[in-house]
Short mmCIF file of C-alpha atoms in Angstrom, two decimals:
data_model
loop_
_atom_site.label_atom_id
_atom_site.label_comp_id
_atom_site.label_asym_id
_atom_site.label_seq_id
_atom_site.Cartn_x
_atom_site.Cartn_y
_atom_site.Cartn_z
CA UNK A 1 4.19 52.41 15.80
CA UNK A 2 7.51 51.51 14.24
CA UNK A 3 8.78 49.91 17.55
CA UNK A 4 6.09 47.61 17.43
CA UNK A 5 7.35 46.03 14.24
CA UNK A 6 10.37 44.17 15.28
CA UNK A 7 8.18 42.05 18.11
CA UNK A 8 5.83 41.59 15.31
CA UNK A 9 8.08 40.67 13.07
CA UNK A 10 9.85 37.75 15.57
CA UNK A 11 6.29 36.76 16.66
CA UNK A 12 5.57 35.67 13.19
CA UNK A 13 9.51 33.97 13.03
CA UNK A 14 8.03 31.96 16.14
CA UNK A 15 5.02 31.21 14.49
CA UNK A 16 6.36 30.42 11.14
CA UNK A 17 8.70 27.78 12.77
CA UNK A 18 6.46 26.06 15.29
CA UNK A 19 4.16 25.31 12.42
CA UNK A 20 6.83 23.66 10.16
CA UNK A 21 7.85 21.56 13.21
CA UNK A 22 4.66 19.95 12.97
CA UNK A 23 3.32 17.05 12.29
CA UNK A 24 2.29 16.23 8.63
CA UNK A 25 -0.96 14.12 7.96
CA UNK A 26 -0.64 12.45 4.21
CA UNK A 27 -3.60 10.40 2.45
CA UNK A 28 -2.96 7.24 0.64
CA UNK A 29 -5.40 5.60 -1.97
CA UNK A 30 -4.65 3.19 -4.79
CA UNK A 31 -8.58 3.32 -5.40
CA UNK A 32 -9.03 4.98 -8.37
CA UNK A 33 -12.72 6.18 -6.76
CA UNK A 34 -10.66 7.70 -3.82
CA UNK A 35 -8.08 10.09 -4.96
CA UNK A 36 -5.32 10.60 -2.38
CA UNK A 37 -1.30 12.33 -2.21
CA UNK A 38 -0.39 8.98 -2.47
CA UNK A 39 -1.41 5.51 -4.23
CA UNK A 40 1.32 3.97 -2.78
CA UNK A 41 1.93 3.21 0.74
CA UNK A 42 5.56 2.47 0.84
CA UNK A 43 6.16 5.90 -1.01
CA UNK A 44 4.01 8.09 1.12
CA UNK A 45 6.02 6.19 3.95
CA UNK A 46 9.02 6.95 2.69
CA UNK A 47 8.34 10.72 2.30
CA UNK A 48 6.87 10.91 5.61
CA UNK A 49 9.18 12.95 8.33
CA UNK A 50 9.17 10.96 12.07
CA UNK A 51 5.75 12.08 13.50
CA UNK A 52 3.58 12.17 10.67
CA UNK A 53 0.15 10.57 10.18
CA UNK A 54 -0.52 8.29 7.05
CA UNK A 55 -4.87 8.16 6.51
CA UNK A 56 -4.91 5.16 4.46
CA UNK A 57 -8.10 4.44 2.39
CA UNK A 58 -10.06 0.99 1.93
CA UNK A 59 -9.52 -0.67 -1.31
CA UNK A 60 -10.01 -4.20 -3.04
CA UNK A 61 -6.67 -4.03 -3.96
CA UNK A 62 -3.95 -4.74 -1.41
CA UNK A 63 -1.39 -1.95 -0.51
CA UNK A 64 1.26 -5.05 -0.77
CA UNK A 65 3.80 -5.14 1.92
CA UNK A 66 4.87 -2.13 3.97
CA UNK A 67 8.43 -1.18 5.83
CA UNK A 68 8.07 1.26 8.82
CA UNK A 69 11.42 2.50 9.87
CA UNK A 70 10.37 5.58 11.32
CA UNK A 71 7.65 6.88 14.20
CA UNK A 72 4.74 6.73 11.91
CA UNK A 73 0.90 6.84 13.05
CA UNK A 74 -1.17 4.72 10.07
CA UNK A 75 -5.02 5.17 10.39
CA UNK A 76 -6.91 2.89 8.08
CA UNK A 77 -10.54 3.29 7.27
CA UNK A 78 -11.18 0.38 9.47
CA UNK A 79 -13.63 -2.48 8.52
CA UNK A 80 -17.67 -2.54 8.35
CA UNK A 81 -20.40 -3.51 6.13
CA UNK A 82 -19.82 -1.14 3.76
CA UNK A 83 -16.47 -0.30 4.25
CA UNK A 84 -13.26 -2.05 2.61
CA UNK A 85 -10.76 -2.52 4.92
CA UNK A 86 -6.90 -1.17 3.90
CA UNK A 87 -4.93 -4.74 3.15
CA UNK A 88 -1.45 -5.08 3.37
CA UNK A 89 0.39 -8.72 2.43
CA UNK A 90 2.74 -7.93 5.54
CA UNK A 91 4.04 -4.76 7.47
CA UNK A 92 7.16 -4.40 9.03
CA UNK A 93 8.20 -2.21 11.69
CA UNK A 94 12.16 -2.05 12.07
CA UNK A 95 14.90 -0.08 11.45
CA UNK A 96 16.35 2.78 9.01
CA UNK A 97 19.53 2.93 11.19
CA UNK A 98 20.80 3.11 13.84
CA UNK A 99 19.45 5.76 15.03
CA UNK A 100 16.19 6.20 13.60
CA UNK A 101 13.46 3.20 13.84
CA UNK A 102 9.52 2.44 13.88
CA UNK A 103 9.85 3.08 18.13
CA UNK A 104 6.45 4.61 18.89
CA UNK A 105 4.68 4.16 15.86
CA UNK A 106 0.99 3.80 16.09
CA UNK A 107 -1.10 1.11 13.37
CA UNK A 108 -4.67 1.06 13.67
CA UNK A 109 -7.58 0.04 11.36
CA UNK A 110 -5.48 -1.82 9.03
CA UNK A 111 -5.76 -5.68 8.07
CA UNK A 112 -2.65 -7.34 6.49
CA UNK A 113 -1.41 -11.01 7.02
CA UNK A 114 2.28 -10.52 8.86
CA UNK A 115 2.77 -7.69 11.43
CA UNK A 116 6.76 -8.27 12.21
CA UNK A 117 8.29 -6.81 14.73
CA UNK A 118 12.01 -6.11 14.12
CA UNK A 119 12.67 -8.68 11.09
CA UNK A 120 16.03 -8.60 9.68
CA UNK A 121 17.16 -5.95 11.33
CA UNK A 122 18.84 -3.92 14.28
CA UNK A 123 19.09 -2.09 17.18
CA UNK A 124 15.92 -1.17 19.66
CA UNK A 125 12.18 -1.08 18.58
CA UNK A 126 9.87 0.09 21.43
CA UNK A 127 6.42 1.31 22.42
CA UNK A 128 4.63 0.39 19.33
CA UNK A 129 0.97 0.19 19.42
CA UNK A 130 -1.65 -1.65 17.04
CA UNK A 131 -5.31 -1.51 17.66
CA UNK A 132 -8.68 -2.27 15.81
CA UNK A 133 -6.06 -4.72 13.35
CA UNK A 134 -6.88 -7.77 11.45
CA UNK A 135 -3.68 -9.44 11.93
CA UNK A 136 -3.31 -13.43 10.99
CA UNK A 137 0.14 -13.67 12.32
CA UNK A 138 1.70 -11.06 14.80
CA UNK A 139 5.19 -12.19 14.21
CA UNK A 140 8.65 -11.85 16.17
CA UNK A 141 11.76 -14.29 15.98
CA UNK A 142 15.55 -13.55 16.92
CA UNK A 143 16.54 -15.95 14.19
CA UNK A 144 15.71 -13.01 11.65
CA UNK A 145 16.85 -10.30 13.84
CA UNK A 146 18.97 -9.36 16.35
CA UNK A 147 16.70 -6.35 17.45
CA UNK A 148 15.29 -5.99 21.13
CA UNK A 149 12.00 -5.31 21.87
CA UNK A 150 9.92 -3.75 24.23
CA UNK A 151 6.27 -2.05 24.98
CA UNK A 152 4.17 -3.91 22.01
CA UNK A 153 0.43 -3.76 22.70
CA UNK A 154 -2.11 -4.90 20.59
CA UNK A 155 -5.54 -4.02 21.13
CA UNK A 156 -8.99 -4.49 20.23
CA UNK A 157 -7.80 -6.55 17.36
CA UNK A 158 -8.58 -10.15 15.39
CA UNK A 159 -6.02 -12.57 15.62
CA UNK A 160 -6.94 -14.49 12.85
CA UNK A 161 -4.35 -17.63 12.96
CA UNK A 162 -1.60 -17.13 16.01
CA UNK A 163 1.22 -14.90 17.30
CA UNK A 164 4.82 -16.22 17.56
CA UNK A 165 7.29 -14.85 19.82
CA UNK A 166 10.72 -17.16 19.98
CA UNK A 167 10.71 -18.91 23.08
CA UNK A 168 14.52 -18.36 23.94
CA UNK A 169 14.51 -14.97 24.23
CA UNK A 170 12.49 -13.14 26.40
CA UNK A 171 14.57 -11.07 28.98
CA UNK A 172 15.95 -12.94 32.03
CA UNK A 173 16.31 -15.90 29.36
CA UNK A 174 19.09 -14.76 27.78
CA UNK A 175 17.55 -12.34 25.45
CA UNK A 176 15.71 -8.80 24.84
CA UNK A 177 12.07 -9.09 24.70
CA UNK A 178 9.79 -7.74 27.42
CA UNK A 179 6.48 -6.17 28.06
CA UNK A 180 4.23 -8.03 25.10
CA UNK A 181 0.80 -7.11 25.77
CA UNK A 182 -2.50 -8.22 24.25
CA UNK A 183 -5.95 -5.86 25.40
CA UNK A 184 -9.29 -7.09 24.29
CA UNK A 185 -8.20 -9.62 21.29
CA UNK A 186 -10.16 -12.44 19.78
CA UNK A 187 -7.71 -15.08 18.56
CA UNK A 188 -10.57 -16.41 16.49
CA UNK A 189 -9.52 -20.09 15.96
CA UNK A 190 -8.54 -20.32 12.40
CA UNK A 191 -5.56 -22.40 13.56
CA UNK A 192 -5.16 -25.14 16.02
CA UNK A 193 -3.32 -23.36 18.52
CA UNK A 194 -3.36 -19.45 19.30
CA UNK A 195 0.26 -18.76 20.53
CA UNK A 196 3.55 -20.49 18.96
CA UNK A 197 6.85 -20.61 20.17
CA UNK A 198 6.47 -18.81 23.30
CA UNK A 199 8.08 -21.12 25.91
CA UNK A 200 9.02 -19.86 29.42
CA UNK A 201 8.21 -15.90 28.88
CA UNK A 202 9.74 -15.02 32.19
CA UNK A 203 6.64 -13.14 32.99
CA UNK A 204 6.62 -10.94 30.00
CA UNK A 205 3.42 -11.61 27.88
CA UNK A 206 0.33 -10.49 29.96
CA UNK A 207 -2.76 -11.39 27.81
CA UNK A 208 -6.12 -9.26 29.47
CA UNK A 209 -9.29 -9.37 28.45
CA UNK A 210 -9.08 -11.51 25.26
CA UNK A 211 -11.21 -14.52 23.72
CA UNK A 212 -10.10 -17.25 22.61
CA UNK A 213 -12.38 -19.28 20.01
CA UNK A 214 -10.30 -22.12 19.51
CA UNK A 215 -12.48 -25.63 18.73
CA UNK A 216 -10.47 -28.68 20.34
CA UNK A 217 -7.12 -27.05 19.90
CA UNK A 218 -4.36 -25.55 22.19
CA UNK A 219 -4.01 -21.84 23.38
CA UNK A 220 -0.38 -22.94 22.71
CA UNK A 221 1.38 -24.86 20.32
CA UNK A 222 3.66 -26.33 22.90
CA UNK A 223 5.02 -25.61 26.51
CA UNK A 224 4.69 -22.20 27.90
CA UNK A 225 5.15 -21.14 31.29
CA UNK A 226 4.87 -17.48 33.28
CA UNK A 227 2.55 -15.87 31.43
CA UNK A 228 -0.47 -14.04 32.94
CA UNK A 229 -3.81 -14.36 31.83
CA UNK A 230 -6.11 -12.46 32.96
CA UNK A 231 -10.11 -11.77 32.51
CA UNK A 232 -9.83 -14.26 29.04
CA UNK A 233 -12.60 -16.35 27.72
CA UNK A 234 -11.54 -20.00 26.32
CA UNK A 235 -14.05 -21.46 24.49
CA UNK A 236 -13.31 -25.80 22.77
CA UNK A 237 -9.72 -24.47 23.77
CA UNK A 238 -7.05 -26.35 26.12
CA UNK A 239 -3.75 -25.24 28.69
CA UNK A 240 -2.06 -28.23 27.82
CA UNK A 241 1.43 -27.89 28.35
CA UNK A 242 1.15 -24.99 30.57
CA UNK A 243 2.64 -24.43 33.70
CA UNK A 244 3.60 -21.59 36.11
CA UNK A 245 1.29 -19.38 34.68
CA UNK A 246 -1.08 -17.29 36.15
CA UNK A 247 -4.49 -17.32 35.39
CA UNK A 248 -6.64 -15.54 37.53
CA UNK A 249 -9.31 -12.27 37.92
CA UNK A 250 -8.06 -9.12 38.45
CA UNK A 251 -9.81 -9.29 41.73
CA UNK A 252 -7.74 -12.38 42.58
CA UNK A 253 -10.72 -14.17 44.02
CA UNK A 254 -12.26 -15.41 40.91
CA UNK A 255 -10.49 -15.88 37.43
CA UNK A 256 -13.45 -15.11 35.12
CA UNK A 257 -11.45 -17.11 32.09
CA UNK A 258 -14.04 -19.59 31.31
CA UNK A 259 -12.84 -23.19 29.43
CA UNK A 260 -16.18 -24.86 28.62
CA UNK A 261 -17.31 -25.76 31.76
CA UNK A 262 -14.25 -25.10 33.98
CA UNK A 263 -13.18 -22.20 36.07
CA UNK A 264 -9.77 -21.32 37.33
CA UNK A 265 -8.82 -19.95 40.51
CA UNK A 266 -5.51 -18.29 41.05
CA UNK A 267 -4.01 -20.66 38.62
CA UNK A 268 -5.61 -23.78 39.33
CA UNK A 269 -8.48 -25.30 37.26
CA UNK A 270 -11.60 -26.58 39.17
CA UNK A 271 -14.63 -28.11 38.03
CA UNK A 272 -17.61 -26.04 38.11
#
């Protein structure tokens, strides 16, 4: 039996390691009712390793803001009748250094009034997901960074005011932002206009699936031009200013984005 024990003995090593490689998931609360690891968000963030999952409890009191500078996944309780959505003032995902950033983090269920991408700070930021938000501004402008960007996807999320991403600086314009992708969003009209500072995109924002409850406003605050639309609903709002883009069904026979009583086919309005 003896020569049995050294295999045992390195099978438990083996096991003993792959387990502390693991992920860690961490619970966050600053309700009192709701007793948690953490009552603060920043701190459990903070202690967090690259990989781990904060589970982030609702509250009436707001979590304040939040830096992500590492691959996080933040689960929030979500909001419902009875259910009090986590609320953050603003959440930014950036860098630590220059190595280590919030590339491939995952925010979902969460409802806070910025969501930057990048903001004073640099190097890459990639691949960063946010579904079943309440966002009022998804927010990214090379005046406060000098990070690029690539692979952000919101989805299945309220866009409560607009998103901004600078105009000058979308790859093939002279700058490093590509791939900006919204799935299933209702900008939800609070604001005049759903989209600011966008410009000529170069064909990097692709917008699927999304409604857009504007009442006598603008999808945009001002020209835009080669973005793609597709499968949208516009309802009271206008593409004023818009040119180049394409607006059309998957199918490319019909474009099923609706403006009132309008209808667009492969990037051309015509009456219905």
């Amino acid at each position: 039996m003896q020569r049995y024990f050294p295999l045992l003995s390195a099978t438990f090593c083996l096991l003993a390691l792959s387990f502390g490689a693991q992920a860690t998931t961490w619970t966050v609360s600053n309700n009192p009712n709701k007793p948690a690891q953490f009552t603060s968000a920043q701190a459990a963030a903070d202690s967090a390793a690259a990989g781990d999952t904060l589970l982030i409890s609702g509250s009436t009191t707001s979590y304040g803001d939040l830096d992500i500078e590492k691959q996080l996944h933040l689960i929030g309780e979500g909001w419902g009748p009875s259910v009090d959505i986590p609320t953050f003032s603003s959440i930014y995902c950036r860098h630590q250094d220059a190595t280590v950033n919030a590339s491939g983090s995952v925010i979902e269920g969460l409802n806070m009034s910025g969501l930057h991408f990048g903001y004073y700070s640099s190097g890459t930021l990639e691949n960063v997901v946010v579904k079943r938000c309440n966002v009022d501004y998804p927010y990214y402008n090379y005046s406060y960074s000098n990070t690029p960007i690539s692979n952000i996807r919101i989805e299945d999320s309220r866009i409560r005011y607009y998103a901004t991403f600078s105009s000058s600086y979308w790859s093939g314009n002279g700058g490093n932002v590509e791939g900006i992708e919204f799935l299933r969003c209702v900008f939800d009209g609070h604001s005049s206009y759903h989209m600011s500072g966008v410009g000529d995109c170069n064909g990097h924002l692709i917008v699927r699936n999304c409604m857009f409850l504007t009442t006598g406003g603008k999808v945009h605050s001002g020209a835009m031009s080669e973005a793609t639309f597709e499968n949208c609903i516009f309802i009271g709002g206008n593409f004023t200013d818009v040119a180049n883009c394409v607006i059309n069904h998957s199918s490319a026979i019909w474009e099923a984005c609706l403006e009132e009583t309008r209808i667009y086919v492969h990037g051309n309005s015509q009456g219905l």
